[in-house]
Amino acid sequence: MKNIHKSPWLLHYDGSSCNGCDIEVLACTTPVYDIERFGIVNTGNPMHADIFLITGGINSQNEEVVKQIYSQMPDPKVVIAVGTCACTGGIFKECYNIKGGVDTTIPVDIYVPGCAARPESIIDGVVKGIALFQKKHEDMKKVGKVSNTMN
Amino acid sequence: MMNWEIRVLMTVLFVVLAPFLGGLLDGIDRVITARMQGRKGPGILQPFYDLFKLMNKQLLAVNRIQILMLLSYLVFVILTGMLFFGGFDLLLCFFSLSTAAMFVILASTSTHSPYNSIGSERELMQMMAYEPAVLLTAVGFYLSTGTFKVYEIFNTSVPAIVKAPGFFIGFIFILTIKFRKSPFDISTSHHAHQEIVKGVTTEMAGLDYAMYNLAEWYENIFLYGVVGLFFACSNPWSMLWAFIAIVCVAFLMTLIDNVSARVRWELMLKLTWAITLLSAGVNLLILEFVR
Ligand code: SF4
């Protein structure tokens, strides 16, 4: 079976957001938007996750946490920054403790702008992320990097 | 009379078909759950997509022993089902199942993760809660049919449910624990539920988790087989009853999962032991006095 894009499991992490974007992300899982129809499971475990969805920017405290979660996710993985804060730092950009967007710490694949990002655009970003997830998997297959690394 | 051909055929059918049936049941469960919550939900084949996805992920194993333990879990669960569908001793099946459950705990504790430690502790609590009911189920079969052998139970003229309804209720009650459904999904849970992250399955990634899921599907089919066995007898029509019973129990499990909240382990232990003692215990006493 080549297609793994039908089962993207999602991990939601709240950086230093104002909670506006988080509420919109959670709205996606409600019956109105129901992202589970794409096979998405909102998991809390990085070891099970395929898509890392972050809201809010990076501050000096959560920088290590984000790195840690990212390193615990098995390949292939996709990172989605949701909301202006996660993309660039947003209205908190000038704060003394804010480093900026998520891409200051880990590589981001998809940017979803908006303050707050609307559920429709979040789903749009996630669907793009799913396509990228499949592509990364195929690239990995080509390079033969699916080898089971132990560490 | 023992029918060797049929017994071998059933065993082979179990090994080949159980993953498909188990996955399909899981998918149906997810669709019904979504409908109960007023959502569209994923397709019926979703568990298979999940399984293949997990197989294609990088195996971030914490240590080498975990994968060995999980493999043992899978092997013992398959063995349990083979013993059952091959018509061997029911007690043997249940002991083999307990051994399989032990391997989950060993796989979990081998990782030394705090989430896994809590999960394994809770898994042990769950075992303590359901083991009496499981053993009493075997006793119930013996008292009502006079044998522990599955193929002989199949060949009795009266199904076990007639004399052992109490044991049946006790067994159904602990099925919610075995299927890891609310209100008793305290060591690990399904769908998007989280309990102290993912309990015993927290450190399983990729292939590890795929094997765990596969073993669970085998286990579920075995447990549904035991449900069916309560209704099976030498009359071919009893098979229909067994099938109806399995469908009803499967629906009941999904319903309970959706209408109840997770409970603490103390309440789980009290509830399961109370129900086991009341239904199976009273049934046992009646059977002892009547015969
Ligand atoms: S983008 Fe706007 S709504 Fe979202 S976390 Fe930042 S400030 Fe809040």
CSV table of C-alpha atoms and ligand atoms in Angstrom, one decimal:
chain,number,residue,atom,x,y,z
A,1,MET,CA,0.0,0.0,0.0
A,2,LYS,CA,1.6,3.2,-1.1
A,3,ASN,CA,-1.0,5.7,0.1
A,4,ILE,CA,-0.4,6.9,3.6
A,5,HIS,CA,-2.1,10.3,3.1
A,6,LYS,CA,-5.4,8.8,4.3
A,7,SER,CA,-4.3,8.6,7.9
A,8,PRO,CA,-2.6,11.8,9.0
A,9,TRP,CA,-2.6,12.0,12.8
A,10,LEU,CA,-2.3,15.4,14.2
A,11,LEU,CA,-0.6,16.9,17.2
A,12,HIS,CA,-1.7,20.3,18.3
A,13,TYR,CA,0.8,22.4,20.3
A,14,ASP,CA,-0.1,25.8,21.8
A,15,GLY,CA,3.0,28.0,21.8
A,16,SER,CA,2.6,31.5,23.1
A,17,SER,CA,-0.7,32.2,21.4
A,18,CYS,CA,-3.6,34.2,22.8
A,19,ASN,CA,-5.8,31.1,22.6
A,20,GLY,CA,-7.8,32.6,19.7
A,21,CYS,CA,-6.2,30.2,17.1
A,22,ASP,CA,-6.5,27.2,19.5
A,23,ILE,CA,-10.2,27.7,19.8
A,24,GLU,CA,-10.4,27.7,16.0
A,25,VAL,CA,-8.3,24.6,15.8
A,26,LEU,CA,-10.5,22.8,18.3
A,27,ALA,CA,-13.5,24.0,16.3
A,28,CYS,CA,-12.2,21.9,13.4
A,29,THR,CA,-12.7,18.8,15.4
A,30,THR,CA,-16.4,19.6,16.2
A,31,PRO,CA,-19.3,18.1,14.2
A,32,VAL,CA,-19.5,21.3,12.1
A,33,TYR,CA,-16.1,20.9,10.5
A,34,ASP,CA,-15.3,17.3,11.5
A,35,ILE,CA,-11.7,16.9,10.4
A,36,GLU,CA,-11.9,13.2,11.3
A,37,ARG,CA,-13.5,12.6,7.9
A,38,PHE,CA,-10.0,13.0,6.4
A,39,GLY,CA,-8.9,10.2,8.8
A,40,ILE,CA,-7.3,12.7,11.1
A,41,VAL,CA,-7.0,11.8,14.7
A,42,ASN,CA,-6.1,14.6,17.2
A,43,THR,CA,-3.5,12.8,19.2
A,44,GLY,CA,-1.6,14.0,22.2
A,45,ASN,CA,1.4,11.8,21.6
A,46,PRO,CA,4.3,12.9,19.4
A,47,MET,CA,5.3,9.3,18.8
A,48,HIS,CA,2.0,8.7,17.0
A,49,ALA,CA,1.8,12.0,15.2
A,50,ASP,CA,2.4,12.8,11.6
A,51,ILE,CA,1.4,16.5,11.4
A,52,PHE,CA,2.7,18.9,14.0
A,53,LEU,CA,0.3,21.9,14.2
A,54,ILE,CA,1.5,24.9,16.2
A,55,THR,CA,-0.4,28.0,17.1
A,56,GLY,CA,1.4,31.0,18.6
A,57,GLY,CA,5.0,32.1,18.4
A,58,ILE,CA,8.1,30.8,20.0
A,59,ASN,CA,9.2,32.2,23.3
A,60,SER,CA,12.3,31.5,25.4
A,61,GLN,CA,10.5,28.9,27.5
A,62,ASN,CA,8.7,26.8,24.9
A,63,GLU,CA,11.6,26.7,22.4
A,64,GLU,CA,13.1,23.6,23.9
A,65,VAL,CA,9.7,22.0,24.2
A,66,VAL,CA,8.9,22.5,20.5
A,67,LYS,CA,12.3,21.1,19.5
A,68,GLN,CA,11.8,18.1,21.8
A,69,ILE,CA,8.3,17.3,20.4
A,70,TYR,CA,9.6,17.7,16.8
A,71,SER,CA,12.5,15.3,17.5
A,72,GLN,CA,10.2,12.7,19.0
A,73,MET,CA,8.0,12.5,15.9
A,74,PRO,CA,8.9,9.7,13.5
A,75,ASP,CA,9.6,10.5,9.8
A,76,PRO,CA,7.9,11.5,7.5
A,77,LYS,CA,6.4,14.5,9.4
A,78,VAL,CA,4.9,17.8,8.4
A,79,VAL,CA,4.9,21.0,10.4
A,80,ILE,CA,2.0,23.5,10.0
A,81,ALA,CA,2.1,27.0,11.6
A,82,VAL,CA,-1.4,28.2,12.2
A,83,GLY,CA,-2.1,31.9,12.8
A,84,THR,CA,-0.1,35.0,12.2
A,85,CYS,CA,1.7,34.5,15.6
A,86,ALA,CA,3.0,31.1,14.5
A,87,CYS,CA,4.0,32.4,11.1
A,88,THR,CA,5.9,35.5,12.1
A,89,GLY,CA,5.4,36.3,15.7
A,90,GLY,CA,2.4,38.4,15.0
A,91,ILE,CA,1.3,41.1,17.5
A,92,PHE,CA,3.7,39.6,20.1
A,93,LYS,CA,6.7,40.0,17.7
A,94,GLU,CA,8.2,42.9,19.6
A,95,CYS,CA,7.9,41.3,23.1
A,96,TYR,CA,11.1,40.8,25.0
A,97,ASN,CA,10.7,37.1,25.3
A,98,ILE,CA,9.4,36.2,21.8
A,99,LYS,CA,11.9,34.8,19.3
A,100,GLY,CA,9.4,35.1,16.4
A,101,GLY,CA,7.5,32.6,14.3
A,102,VAL,CA,7.9,28.8,14.6
A,103,ASP,CA,10.4,28.7,11.7
A,104,THR,CA,13.0,30.3,14.0
A,105,THR,CA,13.2,27.0,15.8
A,106,ILE,CA,12.1,24.1,13.6
A,107,PRO,CA,11.5,23.9,9.8
A,108,VAL,CA,7.9,24.8,8.9
A,109,ASP,CA,6.3,23.3,5.8
A,110,ILE,CA,2.9,25.1,5.7
A,111,TYR,CA,2.0,28.6,6.8
A,112,VAL,CA,-1.7,29.4,7.6
A,113,PRO,CA,-2.1,33.1,8.1
A,114,GLY,CA,-5.0,34.9,9.8
A,115,CYS,CA,-5.7,36.4,13.2
A,116,ALA,CA,-7.4,34.2,14.2
A,117,ALA,CA,-7.0,31.7,11.4
A,118,ARG,CA,-10.5,30.6,10.3
A,119,PRO,CA,-11.4,26.9,10.6
A,120,GLU,CA,-11.8,26.8,6.8
A,121,SER,CA,-8.3,28.0,6.2
A,122,ILE,CA,-6.9,25.7,8.9
A,123,ILE,CA,-8.5,22.8,7.1
A,124,ASP,CA,-7.2,24.1,3.9
A,125,GLY,CA,-3.7,24.2,5.4
A,126,VAL,CA,-4.1,20.7,6.9
A,127,VAL,CA,-5.2,19.3,3.5
A,128,LYS,CA,-2.1,20.8,1.9
A,129,GLY,CA,-0.1,19.3,4.7
A,130,ILE,CA,-1.6,15.9,4.0
A,131,ALA,CA,-0.5,16.1,0.3
A,132,LEU,CA,3.0,17.0,1.4
A,133,PHE,CA,3.0,14.2,4.0
A,134,GLN,CA,2.4,11.7,1.1
A,135,LYS,CA,5.1,13.4,-1.0
A,136,LYS,CA,7.6,13.2,1.8
A,137,HIS,CA,6.8,9.6,2.2
A,138,GLU,CA,7.4,8.9,-1.5
A,139,ASP,CA,10.7,10.8,-1.4
A,140,MET,CA,11.8,8.8,1.6
A,141,LYS,CA,11.0,5.6,-0.3
A,142,LYS,CA,13.1,6.8,-3.3
A,143,VAL,CA,16.1,7.5,-1.1
A,144,GLY,CA,15.5,4.3,0.7
A,145,LYS,CA,15.5,6.1,4.0
A,146,VAL,CA,12.6,4.1,5.5
A,147,SER,CA,15.2,2.1,7.3
A,148,ASN,CA,14.4,1.5,10.9
A,149,THR,CA,16.8,3.6,12.9
A,150,MET,CA,17.2,2.8,16.5
A,151,ASN,CA,18.5,5.3,18.9
B,1,MET,CA,-17.6,-36.5,17.3
B,2,MET,CA,-14.6,-34.3,16.6
B,3,ASN,CA,-14.3,-33.2,13.1
B,4,TRP,CA,-10.6,-32.6,12.4
B,5,GLU,CA,-11.1,-31.0,9.0
B,6,ILE,CA,-13.5,-28.4,10.3
B,7,ARG,CA,-11.3,-27.6,13.3
B,8,VAL,CA,-8.2,-27.1,11.1
B,9,LEU,CA,-10.2,-25.1,8.7
B,10,MET,CA,-11.6,-22.8,11.5
B,11,THR,CA,-8.0,-22.3,12.8
B,12,VAL,CA,-6.7,-21.3,9.4
B,13,LEU,CA,-9.7,-19.1,8.7
B,14,PHE,CA,-9.1,-17.3,12.0
B,15,VAL,CA,-5.5,-16.6,11.3
B,16,VAL,CA,-6.2,-15.3,7.8
B,17,LEU,CA,-9.5,-13.5,8.3
B,18,ALA,CA,-9.4,-12.2,11.9
B,19,PRO,CA,-7.3,-9.1,11.0
B,20,PHE,CA,-9.8,-8.1,8.3
B,21,LEU,CA,-12.8,-8.7,10.4
B,22,GLY,CA,-11.2,-7.0,13.4
B,23,GLY,CA,-10.2,-4.0,11.3
B,24,LEU,CA,-13.7,-3.8,9.8
B,25,LEU,CA,-15.4,-4.0,13.2
B,26,ASP,CA,-13.1,-1.2,14.3
B,27,GLY,CA,-14.0,0.9,11.3
B,28,ILE,CA,-17.7,0.3,11.8
B,29,ASP,CA,-17.3,1.3,15.4
B,30,ARG,CA,-15.7,4.6,14.3
B,31,VAL,CA,-18.4,5.3,11.8
B,32,ILE,CA,-21.2,4.6,14.3
B,33,THR,CA,-19.4,6.7,16.9
B,34,ALA,CA,-19.2,9.6,14.5
B,35,ARG,CA,-22.9,9.2,13.6
B,36,MET,CA,-23.8,9.2,17.3
B,37,GLN,CA,-22.0,12.5,17.7
B,38,GLY,CA,-23.6,14.0,14.6
B,39,ARG,CA,-20.5,13.9,12.5
B,40,LYS,CA,-19.7,12.4,9.1
B,41,GLY,CA,-16.7,10.5,10.4
B,42,PRO,CA,-14.0,8.5,8.5
B,43,GLY,CA,-14.7,5.7,6.1
B,44,ILE,CA,-15.1,2.1,7.3
B,45,LEU,CA,-11.7,1.2,5.9
B,46,GLN,CA,-9.9,3.9,8.0
B,47,PRO,CA,-8.3,1.4,10.5
B,48,PHE,CA,-6.6,-0.3,7.6
B,49,TYR,CA,-5.2,3.0,6.3
B,50,ASP,CA,-4.0,3.7,9.8
B,51,LEU,CA,-2.3,0.3,10.0
B,52,PHE,CA,-0.5,0.8,6.6
B,53,LYS,CA,0.5,4.3,7.5
B,54,LEU,CA,2.0,3.1,10.8
B,55,MET,CA,3.9,0.4,9.0
B,56,ASN,CA,5.5,3.0,6.7
B,57,LYS,CA,6.6,5.3,9.4
B,58,GLN,CA,10.1,5.4,10.8
B,59,LEU,CA,10.5,3.0,13.7
B,60,LEU,CA,11.6,5.2,16.6
B,61,ALA,CA,12.0,2.4,19.1
B,62,VAL,CA,13.1,3.3,22.5
B,63,ASN,CA,14.9,-0.1,23.0
B,64,ARG,CA,15.1,-3.4,21.3
B,65,ILE,CA,13.2,-5.4,23.9
B,66,GLN,CA,10.0,-3.5,23.3
B,67,ILE,CA,9.5,-4.8,19.8
B,68,LEU,CA,10.3,-8.4,21.0
B,69,MET,CA,7.7,-8.1,23.7
B,70,LEU,CA,5.1,-6.7,21.3
B,71,LEU,CA,5.8,-9.6,18.8
B,72,SER,CA,5.3,-12.0,21.7
B,73,TYR,CA,2.0,-10.3,22.5
B,74,LEU,CA,0.9,-10.7,18.8
B,75,VAL,CA,2.0,-14.4,18.8
B,76,PHE,CA,0.3,-15.3,22.0
B,77,VAL,CA,-3.0,-13.6,21.0
B,78,ILE,CA,-2.9,-15.5,17.7
B,79,LEU,CA,-2.2,-18.7,19.6
B,80,THR,CA,-5.2,-17.9,21.9
B,81,GLY,CA,-7.5,-17.6,18.9
B,82,MET,CA,-6.1,-20.7,17.2
B,83,LEU,CA,-6.6,-22.7,20.4
B,84,PHE,CA,-10.2,-21.4,20.6
B,85,PHE,CA,-11.2,-21.8,17.0
B,86,GLY,CA,-9.4,-25.1,16.8
B,87,GLY,CA,-11.8,-26.3,19.6
B,88,PHE,CA,-9.3,-26.9,22.4
B,89,ASP,CA,-9.6,-26.3,26.1
B,90,LEU,CA,-11.3,-23.0,27.0
B,91,LEU,CA,-9.2,-22.6,30.1
B,92,LEU,CA,-6.0,-22.9,28.0
B,93,CYS,CA,-7.3,-20.1,25.8
B,94,PHE,CA,-7.9,-17.8,28.8
B,95,PHE,CA,-4.5,-18.5,30.3
B,96,SER,CA,-2.9,-17.9,27.0
B,97,LEU,CA,-4.7,-14.6,26.7
B,98,SER,CA,-3.5,-13.6,30.2
B,99,THR,CA,0.0,-14.4,29.1
B,100,ALA,CA,-0.4,-12.2,26.1
B,101,ALA,CA,-1.7,-9.4,28.3
B,102,MET,CA,1.4,-9.7,30.4
B,103,PHE,CA,3.6,-9.1,27.4
B,104,VAL,CA,1.9,-5.7,26.8
B,105,ILE,CA,2.8,-4.7,30.3
B,106,LEU,CA,6.4,-5.9,29.8
B,107,ALA,CA,6.6,-4.0,26.6
B,108,SER,CA,5.3,-0.9,28.3
B,109,THR,CA,7.5,-1.1,31.4
B,110,SER,CA,10.6,-1.7,29.4
B,111,THR,CA,10.5,1.8,28.1
B,112,HIS,CA,10.9,3.5,31.5
B,113,SER,CA,8.7,6.4,30.4
B,114,PRO,CA,6.6,8.0,33.2
B,115,TYR,CA,3.5,7.9,31.0
B,116,ASN,CA,4.1,4.2,30.3
B,117,SER,CA,4.7,3.5,34.0
B,118,ILE,CA,1.3,5.0,34.9
B,119,GLY,CA,-0.3,3.1,32.0
B,120,SER,CA,1.2,-0.3,33.1
B,121,GLU,CA,0.1,0.2,36.6
B,122,ARG,CA,-3.4,0.8,35.4
B,123,GLU,CA,-3.2,-2.1,33.0
B,124,LEU,CA,-2.4,-4.3,36.0
B,125,MET,CA,-5.4,-2.8,37.8
B,126,GLN,CA,-7.5,-3.7,34.8
B,127,MET,CA,-6.2,-7.3,34.8
B,128,MET,CA,-7.1,-7.6,38.5
B,129,ALA,CA,-10.6,-6.3,37.7
B,130,TYR,CA,-11.4,-8.6,34.7
B,131,GLU,CA,-9.5,-11.8,35.5
B,132,PRO,CA,-12.1,-13.2,38.0
B,133,ALA,CA,-14.9,-12.7,35.5
B,134,VAL,CA,-12.8,-14.4,32.7
B,135,LEU,CA,-12.1,-17.4,34.9
B,136,LEU,CA,-15.7,-17.7,36.0
B,137,THR,CA,-16.8,-17.6,32.4
B,138,ALA,CA,-14.8,-20.8,31.9
B,139,VAL,CA,-16.4,-22.3,35.0
B,140,GLY,CA,-19.8,-21.3,33.7
B,141,PHE,CA,-19.2,-23.1,30.5
B,142,TYR,CA,-18.2,-26.2,32.4
B,143,LEU,CA,-21.2,-26.2,34.8
B,144,SER,CA,-23.7,-25.7,32.0
B,145,THR,CA,-22.2,-28.0,29.4
B,146,GLY,CA,-20.0,-30.4,31.4
B,147,THR,CA,-16.9,-29.7,29.5
B,148,PHE,CA,-14.1,-27.2,29.0
B,149,LYS,CA,-13.4,-28.3,25.4
B,150,VAL,CA,-14.7,-25.8,22.9
B,151,TYR,CA,-15.6,-28.4,20.3
B,152,GLU,CA,-17.6,-30.3,22.8
B,153,ILE,CA,-19.4,-27.2,23.9
B,154,PHE,CA,-20.3,-26.7,20.3
B,155,ASN,CA,-21.7,-30.2,20.2
B,156,THR,CA,-24.0,-30.0,23.2
B,157,SER,CA,-27.8,-29.9,22.5
B,158,VAL,CA,-28.5,-26.9,24.7
B,159,PRO,CA,-26.5,-23.7,24.4
B,160,ALA,CA,-24.6,-22.5,27.4
B,161,ILE,CA,-26.6,-19.3,27.7
B,162,VAL,CA,-29.7,-21.2,28.9
B,163,LYS,CA,-28.0,-22.3,32.1
B,164,ALA,CA,-25.4,-19.6,32.5
B,165,PRO,CA,-27.0,-16.2,31.7
B,166,GLY,CA,-25.3,-14.7,34.8
B,167,PHE,CA,-21.8,-15.7,33.6
B,168,PHE,CA,-22.7,-14.1,30.3
B,169,ILE,CA,-23.6,-10.8,31.9
B,170,GLY,CA,-20.4,-10.9,33.9
B,171,PHE,CA,-18.4,-11.5,30.8
B,172,ILE,CA,-20.1,-8.8,28.8
B,173,PHE,CA,-19.4,-6.3,31.6
B,174,ILE,CA,-15.6,-6.9,31.5
B,175,LEU,CA,-15.6,-6.8,27.7
B,176,THR,CA,-15.6,-3.0,28.0
B,177,ILE,CA,-12.3,-3.3,29.8
B,178,LYS,CA,-10.9,-5.7,27.3
B,179,PHE,CA,-12.0,-3.6,24.3
B,180,ARG,CA,-10.5,-0.5,26.0
B,181,LYS,CA,-13.8,1.4,25.8
B,182,SER,CA,-15.2,4.1,28.1
B,183,PRO,CA,-15.9,4.0,31.0
B,184,PHE,CA,-12.9,1.6,31.6
B,185,ASP,CA,-10.3,2.8,29.1
B,186,ILE,CA,-8.0,3.9,31.8
B,187,SER,CA,-4.7,2.3,30.7
B,188,THR,CA,-4.9,3.3,27.1
B,189,SER,CA,-7.7,4.3,24.8
B,190,HIS,CA,-8.9,4.5,21.2
B,191,HIS,CA,-9.8,7.1,18.7
B,192,ALA,CA,-8.8,10.6,19.7
B,193,HIS,CA,-9.2,9.9,23.5
B,194,GLN,CA,-6.3,10.6,25.7
B,195,GLU,CA,-5.6,9.4,29.2
B,196,ILE,CA,-2.3,10.5,30.6
B,197,VAL,CA,-1.3,10.8,27.0
B,198,LYS,CA,-1.7,7.2,25.7
B,199,GLY,CA,-0.9,5.0,28.7
B,200,VAL,CA,0.8,1.7,27.7
B,201,THR,CA,1.0,2.6,24.0
B,202,THR,CA,2.7,6.0,24.5
B,203,GLU,CA,6.2,4.9,23.4
B,204,MET,CA,5.1,2.7,20.5
B,205,ALA,CA,5.8,4.3,17.2
B,206,GLY,CA,5.4,3.1,13.6
B,207,LEU,CA,5.7,-0.7,13.3
B,208,ASP,CA,5.5,-1.2,17.0
B,209,TYR,CA,2.1,0.4,17.2
B,210,ALA,CA,1.0,-1.4,14.0
B,211,MET,CA,1.7,-4.7,15.6
B,212,TYR,CA,-0.1,-3.7,18.7
B,213,ASN,CA,-3.2,-2.7,16.7
B,214,LEU,CA,-3.1,-6.0,14.8
B,215,ALA,CA,-2.8,-8.0,18.0
B,216,GLU,CA,-5.8,-6.1,19.3
B,217,TRP,CA,-7.9,-7.0,16.3
B,218,TYR,CA,-7.1,-10.7,16.8
B,219,GLU,CA,-7.9,-10.4,20.4
B,220,ASN,CA,-11.3,-8.7,19.7
B,221,ILE,CA,-12.3,-11.5,17.3
B,222,PHE,CA,-11.4,-14.1,19.9
B,223,LEU,CA,-13.5,-12.3,22.5
B,224,TYR,CA,-16.4,-12.0,20.1
B,225,GLY,CA,-15.9,-15.7,19.5
B,226,VAL,CA,-16.4,-16.4,23.2
B,227,VAL,CA,-19.6,-14.3,23.1
B,228,GLY,CA,-20.8,-16.4,20.2
B,229,LEU,CA,-19.9,-19.6,22.1
B,230,PHE,CA,-22.5,-18.8,24.7
B,231,PHE,CA,-25.2,-19.3,22.0
B,232,ALA,CA,-23.7,-22.0,20.0
B,233,CYS,CA,-24.9,-25.7,20.1
B,234,SER,CA,-25.3,-28.6,17.8
B,235,ASN,CA,-28.3,-27.1,16.1
B,236,PRO,CA,-27.1,-25.2,13.0
B,237,TRP,CA,-29.6,-22.4,13.6
B,238,SER,CA,-27.8,-21.6,16.9
B,239,MET,CA,-25.1,-20.0,14.7
B,240,LEU,CA,-27.6,-17.4,13.6
B,241,TRP,CA,-28.3,-16.6,17.3
B,242,ALA,CA,-24.6,-16.4,18.0
B,243,PHE,CA,-24.2,-14.0,15.1
B,244,ILE,CA,-27.1,-11.8,16.3
B,245,ALA,CA,-25.6,-11.8,19.8
B,246,ILE,CA,-22.2,-10.7,18.6
B,247,VAL,CA,-23.7,-7.9,16.5
B,248,CYS,CA,-25.8,-6.7,19.5
B,249,VAL,CA,-22.8,-6.9,21.9
B,250,ALA,CA,-20.6,-4.9,19.4
B,251,PHE,CA,-23.3,-2.2,19.1
B,252,LEU,CA,-23.7,-2.2,22.9
B,253,MET,CA,-20.0,-1.6,23.4
B,254,THR,CA,-20.0,1.4,21.0
B,255,LEU,CA,-23.1,2.8,22.7
B,256,ILE,CA,-21.6,2.4,26.2
B,257,ASP,CA,-18.4,4.0,24.9
B,258,ASN,CA,-20.3,7.1,23.7
B,259,VAL,CA,-22.6,7.6,26.7
B,260,SER,CA,-20.2,7.2,29.5
B,261,ALA,CA,-17.3,9.1,30.9
B,262,ARG,CA,-14.0,7.5,32.1
B,263,VAL,CA,-14.1,6.4,35.8
B,264,ARG,CA,-11.3,6.1,38.3
B,265,TRP,CA,-9.7,2.7,38.8
B,266,GLU,CA,-11.2,2.2,42.3
B,267,LEU,CA,-14.7,2.4,40.9
B,268,MET,CA,-13.8,0.2,38.0
B,269,LEU,CA,-12.6,-2.5,40.4
B,270,LYS,CA,-15.6,-2.2,42.7
B,271,LEU,CA,-18.1,-2.3,39.9
B,272,THR,CA,-16.5,-5.2,38.0
B,273,TRP,CA,-16.1,-7.4,41.1
B,274,ALA,CA,-19.6,-6.5,42.3
B,275,ILE,CA,-21.2,-7.4,39.0
B,276,THR,CA,-19.0,-10.5,38.6
B,277,LEU,CA,-19.9,-11.7,42.1
B,278,LEU,CA,-23.6,-10.8,41.8
B,279,SER,CA,-24.4,-12.2,38.3
B,280,ALA,CA,-21.8,-15.0,37.9
B,281,GLY,CA,-21.7,-15.9,41.6
B,282,VAL,CA,-25.4,-16.2,42.0
B,283,ASN,CA,-25.6,-18.1,38.8
B,284,LEU,CA,-22.9,-20.5,40.1
B,285,LEU,CA,-24.8,-21.1,43.4
B,286,ILE,CA,-28.0,-21.8,41.6
B,287,LEU,CA,-26.3,-24.3,39.3
B,288,GLU,CA,-24.7,-25.9,42.2
B,289,PHE,CA,-28.0,-26.4,44.1
B,290,VAL,CA,-30.1,-27.3,41.1
B,291,ARG,CA,-28.1,-30.2,39.8
C,1,SF4,S1,-2.8,34.9,15.3
C,1,SF4,FE1,-4.2,36.2,16.4
C,1,SF4,S2,-5.7,34.8,17.2
C,1,SF4,FE2,-4.0,33.5,16.6
C,1,SF4,S3,-2.8,33.3,18.5
C,1,SF4,FE3,-1.9,35.1,17.4
C,1,SF4,S4,-3.0,36.8,18.3
C,1,SF4,FE4,-4.2,35.0,18.8
